[in-house]
């Protein structure tokens, strides 16, 4: 089974991924983008987040957006919630 077998299965879906600045989070974000989802990269490290956004968008045009967030800060979480709901509606994953 290959990820490409699942292309388009998540078209028109929005996915939030924390820690997608590298490692497993980035690999998961790539997979979701390959399946057609819009991926919101939630990452505290701006450099890593922007790099991940660039990597994914080079693979799948305009399928990822980086959003800087500190999950230890409740205000940061509430601002992210408002941003996502206003721009994308309720996320699917």
Short mmCIF file of N, CA and C in Angstrom, two decimals:
data_model
loop_
_atom_site.label_atom_id
_atom_site.label_comp_id
_atom_site.label_asym_id
_atom_site.label_seq_id
_atom_site.Cartn_x
_atom_site.Cartn_y
_atom_site.Cartn_z
N UNK A 1 0.84 -1.17 0.00
CA UNK A 1 0.00 0.00 0.00
C UNK A 1 0.89 1.24 0.00
N UNK A 2 0.55 2.20 -0.86
CA UNK A 2 1.32 3.44 -0.97
C UNK A 2 0.40 4.63 -0.73
N UNK A 3 0.98 5.70 -0.20
CA UNK A 3 0.19 6.90 0.11
C UNK A 3 -0.47 7.44 -1.16
N UNK A 4 0.18 7.31 -2.29
CA UNK A 4 -0.40 7.81 -3.54
C UNK A 4 -1.69 7.09 -3.91
N UNK A 5 -1.92 5.90 -3.36
CA UNK A 5 -3.17 5.18 -3.59
C UNK A 5 -4.36 5.93 -2.97
N UNK A 6 -4.07 6.88 -2.08
CA UNK A 6 -5.12 7.59 -1.36
C UNK A 6 -5.25 9.05 -1.79
N UNK A 7 -4.66 9.42 -2.93
CA UNK A 7 -4.79 10.79 -3.43
C UNK A 7 -6.26 11.16 -3.53
N UNK A 8 -6.56 12.37 -3.20
CA UNK A 8 -7.91 12.95 -3.29
C UNK A 8 -8.89 12.45 -2.23
N UNK A 9 -8.48 11.54 -1.35
CA UNK A 9 -9.42 11.05 -0.35
C UNK A 9 -9.75 12.10 0.71
N UNK A 10 -8.90 13.11 0.84
CA UNK A 10 -9.16 14.17 1.82
C UNK A 10 -9.35 15.54 1.16
N UNK A 11 -9.74 15.55 -0.11
CA UNK A 11 -10.00 16.82 -0.77
C UNK A 11 -11.05 17.60 0.02
N UNK A 12 -10.85 18.91 0.10
CA UNK A 12 -11.77 19.82 0.80
C UNK A 12 -11.82 19.58 2.31
N UNK A 13 -10.80 18.94 2.86
CA UNK A 13 -10.71 18.73 4.30
C UNK A 13 -9.59 19.61 4.86
N UNK A 14 -9.72 20.02 6.10
CA UNK A 14 -8.71 20.82 6.78
C UNK A 14 -8.14 20.02 7.94
N UNK A 15 -6.81 19.98 8.00
CA UNK A 15 -6.11 19.20 9.03
C UNK A 15 -5.20 20.13 9.83
N UNK A 16 -5.29 20.07 11.16
CA UNK A 16 -4.38 20.79 12.04
C UNK A 16 -3.34 19.79 12.54
N UNK A 17 -2.06 20.16 12.43
CA UNK A 17 -1.00 19.28 12.92
C UNK A 17 -0.06 20.09 13.80
N UNK A 18 0.06 19.69 15.06
CA UNK A 18 1.00 20.34 15.97
C UNK A 18 2.37 19.69 15.81
N UNK A 19 3.39 20.49 16.00
CA UNK A 19 4.75 19.97 15.91
C UNK A 19 5.13 19.50 14.52
N UNK A 20 4.55 20.11 13.51
CA UNK A 20 4.82 19.70 12.12
C UNK A 20 6.05 20.39 11.56
N UNK A 21 6.88 20.95 12.43
CA UNK A 21 8.11 21.59 11.98
C UNK A 21 9.21 20.58 11.67
N UNK A 22 8.96 19.33 11.92
CA UNK A 22 9.95 18.29 11.64
C UNK A 22 9.48 16.94 12.15
N UNK A 23 10.27 15.94 11.90
CA UNK A 23 10.01 14.61 12.42
C UNK A 23 8.69 14.02 11.96
N UNK A 24 8.04 13.30 12.89
CA UNK A 24 6.79 12.61 12.58
C UNK A 24 5.70 13.60 12.17
N UNK A 25 5.64 14.76 12.82
CA UNK A 25 4.63 15.76 12.49
C UNK A 25 4.73 16.21 11.04
N UNK A 26 5.95 16.47 10.58
CA UNK A 26 6.15 16.90 9.20
C UNK A 26 5.77 15.78 8.24
N UNK A 27 6.17 14.56 8.56
CA UNK A 27 5.85 13.43 7.67
C UNK A 27 4.34 13.21 7.60
N UNK A 28 3.65 13.35 8.72
CA UNK A 28 2.19 13.23 8.72
C UNK A 28 1.57 14.33 7.88
N UNK A 29 2.07 15.56 8.03
CA UNK A 29 1.56 16.69 7.25
C UNK A 29 1.74 16.44 5.75
N UNK A 30 2.88 15.91 5.36
CA UNK A 30 3.11 15.57 3.94
C UNK A 30 2.09 14.56 3.45
N UNK A 31 1.83 13.55 4.27
CA UNK A 31 0.86 12.51 3.88
C UNK A 31 -0.54 13.10 3.72
N UNK A 32 -0.97 13.93 4.68
CA UNK A 32 -2.29 14.55 4.57
C UNK A 32 -2.38 15.42 3.32
N UNK A 33 -1.33 16.17 3.02
CA UNK A 33 -1.32 17.01 1.81
C UNK A 33 -1.39 16.14 0.56
N UNK A 34 -0.69 15.03 0.55
CA UNK A 34 -0.74 14.12 -0.59
C UNK A 34 -2.15 13.59 -0.79
N UNK A 35 -2.88 13.41 0.30
CA UNK A 35 -4.26 12.92 0.21
C UNK A 35 -5.25 14.03 -0.13
N UNK A 36 -4.75 15.25 -0.33
CA UNK A 36 -5.59 16.35 -0.80
C UNK A 36 -6.03 17.34 0.24
N UNK A 37 -5.64 17.17 1.48
CA UNK A 37 -6.08 18.07 2.55
C UNK A 37 -5.31 19.38 2.55
N UNK A 38 -5.95 20.41 3.10
CA UNK A 38 -5.28 21.65 3.44
C UNK A 38 -4.71 21.45 4.83
N UNK A 39 -3.40 21.62 4.98
CA UNK A 39 -2.71 21.33 6.23
C UNK A 39 -2.31 22.63 6.91
N UNK A 40 -2.73 22.79 8.15
CA UNK A 40 -2.33 23.94 8.97
C UNK A 40 -1.23 23.44 9.90
N UNK A 41 -0.04 23.94 9.70
CA UNK A 41 1.14 23.55 10.49
C UNK A 41 1.17 24.43 11.74
N UNK A 42 0.95 23.81 12.88
CA UNK A 42 1.00 24.54 14.15
C UNK A 42 2.34 24.24 14.80
N UNK A 43 3.15 25.29 14.96
CA UNK A 43 4.53 25.09 15.40
C UNK A 43 4.99 26.32 16.18
N UNK A 44 5.71 26.12 17.27
CA UNK A 44 6.24 27.23 18.07
C UNK A 44 7.50 27.81 17.42
N UNK A 45 8.27 26.98 16.73
CA UNK A 45 9.51 27.41 16.10
C UNK A 45 9.22 27.94 14.70
N UNK A 46 9.27 29.27 14.57
CA UNK A 46 8.88 29.92 13.32
C UNK A 46 9.73 29.45 12.14
N UNK A 47 11.03 29.32 12.34
CA UNK A 47 11.92 28.88 11.26
C UNK A 47 11.53 27.48 10.76
N UNK A 48 11.31 26.57 11.68
CA UNK A 48 10.93 25.21 11.31
C UNK A 48 9.55 25.19 10.64
N UNK A 49 8.62 25.96 11.18
CA UNK A 49 7.27 26.00 10.62
C UNK A 49 7.25 26.52 9.19
N UNK A 50 7.98 27.60 8.95
CA UNK A 50 8.04 28.16 7.60
C UNK A 50 8.73 27.20 6.63
N UNK A 51 9.76 26.52 7.13
CA UNK A 51 10.47 25.54 6.29
C UNK A 51 9.53 24.39 5.91
N UNK A 52 8.78 23.91 6.87
CA UNK A 52 7.82 22.83 6.59
C UNK A 52 6.76 23.27 5.59
N UNK A 53 6.25 24.49 5.78
CA UNK A 53 5.26 25.04 4.86
C UNK A 53 5.83 25.06 3.44
N UNK A 54 7.05 25.51 3.31
CA UNK A 54 7.70 25.60 1.99
C UNK A 54 7.88 24.20 1.38
N UNK A 55 8.32 23.26 2.18
CA UNK A 55 8.53 21.88 1.70
C UNK A 55 7.22 21.31 1.17
N UNK A 56 6.17 21.41 1.97
CA UNK A 56 4.88 20.83 1.57
C UNK A 56 4.30 21.54 0.36
N UNK A 57 4.38 22.87 0.34
CA UNK A 57 3.84 23.61 -0.80
C UNK A 57 4.63 23.37 -2.08
N UNK A 58 5.89 23.01 -1.96
CA UNK A 58 6.67 22.67 -3.17
C UNK A 58 6.23 21.31 -3.72
N UNK A 59 5.70 20.47 -2.86
CA UNK A 59 5.20 19.15 -3.27
C UNK A 59 3.76 19.24 -3.77
N UNK A 60 2.96 20.06 -3.10
CA UNK A 60 1.53 20.18 -3.36
C UNK A 60 1.18 21.66 -3.24
N UNK A 61 1.10 22.32 -4.36
CA UNK A 61 0.93 23.77 -4.41
C UNK A 61 -0.20 24.27 -3.50
N UNK A 62 0.15 25.19 -2.64
CA UNK A 62 -0.79 25.89 -1.76
C UNK A 62 -1.60 24.94 -0.87
N UNK A 63 -0.99 23.87 -0.40
CA UNK A 63 -1.73 22.93 0.44
C UNK A 63 -1.37 23.06 1.92
N UNK A 64 -0.41 23.91 2.27
CA UNK A 64 -0.01 24.05 3.66
C UNK A 64 0.09 25.52 4.06
N UNK A 65 -0.24 25.77 5.31
CA UNK A 65 -0.07 27.11 5.87
C UNK A 65 0.50 26.97 7.27
N UNK A 66 1.54 27.72 7.55
CA UNK A 66 2.15 27.73 8.88
C UNK A 66 1.44 28.73 9.77
N UNK A 67 1.21 28.32 11.02
CA UNK A 67 0.68 29.22 12.04
C UNK A 67 1.50 29.03 13.30
N UNK A 68 2.13 30.13 13.74
CA UNK A 68 2.97 30.06 14.95
C UNK A 68 2.08 30.01 16.19
N UNK A 69 2.34 29.03 17.04
CA UNK A 69 1.54 28.86 18.24
C UNK A 69 2.40 28.31 19.38
N UNK A 70 2.09 28.75 20.58
CA UNK A 70 2.70 28.20 21.79
C UNK A 70 1.58 27.47 22.53
N UNK A 71 1.59 26.16 22.50
CA UNK A 71 0.52 25.37 23.10
C UNK A 71 0.49 25.47 24.63
N UNK A 72 1.52 26.05 25.22
CA UNK A 72 1.53 26.26 26.66
C UNK A 72 0.84 27.57 27.05
N UNK A 73 0.43 28.36 26.04
CA UNK A 73 -0.17 29.67 26.27
C UNK A 73 -1.63 29.65 25.79
N UNK A 74 -2.54 29.73 26.75
CA UNK A 74 -3.97 29.63 26.41
C UNK A 74 -4.40 30.72 25.42
N UNK A 75 -3.89 31.93 25.57
CA UNK A 75 -4.25 33.01 24.63
C UNK A 75 -3.80 32.67 23.21
N UNK A 76 -2.65 32.06 23.08
CA UNK A 76 -2.16 31.65 21.77
C UNK A 76 -3.10 30.63 21.13
N UNK A 77 -3.60 29.72 21.93
CA UNK A 77 -4.52 28.69 21.44
C UNK A 77 -5.85 29.33 21.01
N UNK A 78 -6.36 30.26 21.80
CA UNK A 78 -7.62 30.92 21.46
C UNK A 78 -7.48 31.75 20.18
N UNK A 79 -6.35 32.40 19.98
CA UNK A 79 -6.11 33.17 18.75
C UNK A 79 -6.05 32.24 17.54
N UNK A 80 -5.40 31.09 17.71
CA UNK A 80 -5.32 30.13 16.62
C UNK A 80 -6.72 29.62 16.28
N UNK A 81 -7.51 29.32 17.29
CA UNK A 81 -8.88 28.85 17.07
C UNK A 81 -9.67 29.86 16.25
N UNK A 82 -9.59 31.13 16.62
CA UNK A 82 -10.30 32.19 15.91
C UNK A 82 -9.81 32.28 14.46
N UNK A 83 -8.49 32.23 14.26
CA UNK A 83 -7.90 32.30 12.92
C UNK A 83 -8.42 31.16 12.05
N UNK A 84 -8.34 29.93 12.57
CA UNK A 84 -8.74 28.76 11.78
C UNK A 84 -10.23 28.80 11.46
N UNK A 85 -11.06 29.07 12.45
CA UNK A 85 -12.50 29.10 12.21
C UNK A 85 -12.90 30.19 11.21
N UNK A 86 -12.28 31.35 11.31
CA UNK A 86 -12.61 32.44 10.38
C UNK A 86 -12.12 32.16 8.96
N UNK A 87 -10.98 31.52 8.82
CA UNK A 87 -10.40 31.30 7.48
C UNK A 87 -10.85 29.98 6.84
N UNK A 88 -10.97 28.93 7.64
CA UNK A 88 -11.23 27.59 7.09
C UNK A 88 -12.51 26.94 7.59
N UNK A 89 -13.12 27.50 8.61
CA UNK A 89 -14.25 26.82 9.23
C UNK A 89 -13.71 25.76 10.18
N UNK A 90 -14.61 24.90 10.62
CA UNK A 90 -14.23 23.87 11.59
C UNK A 90 -13.30 22.84 10.93
N UNK A 91 -12.12 22.60 11.53
CA UNK A 91 -11.20 21.62 10.95
C UNK A 91 -11.79 20.22 11.01
N UNK A 92 -11.38 19.40 10.06
CA UNK A 92 -11.88 18.02 9.98
C UNK A 92 -11.02 17.06 10.79
N UNK A 93 -9.74 17.32 10.86
CA UNK A 93 -8.80 16.42 11.55
C UNK A 93 -7.84 17.25 12.37
#
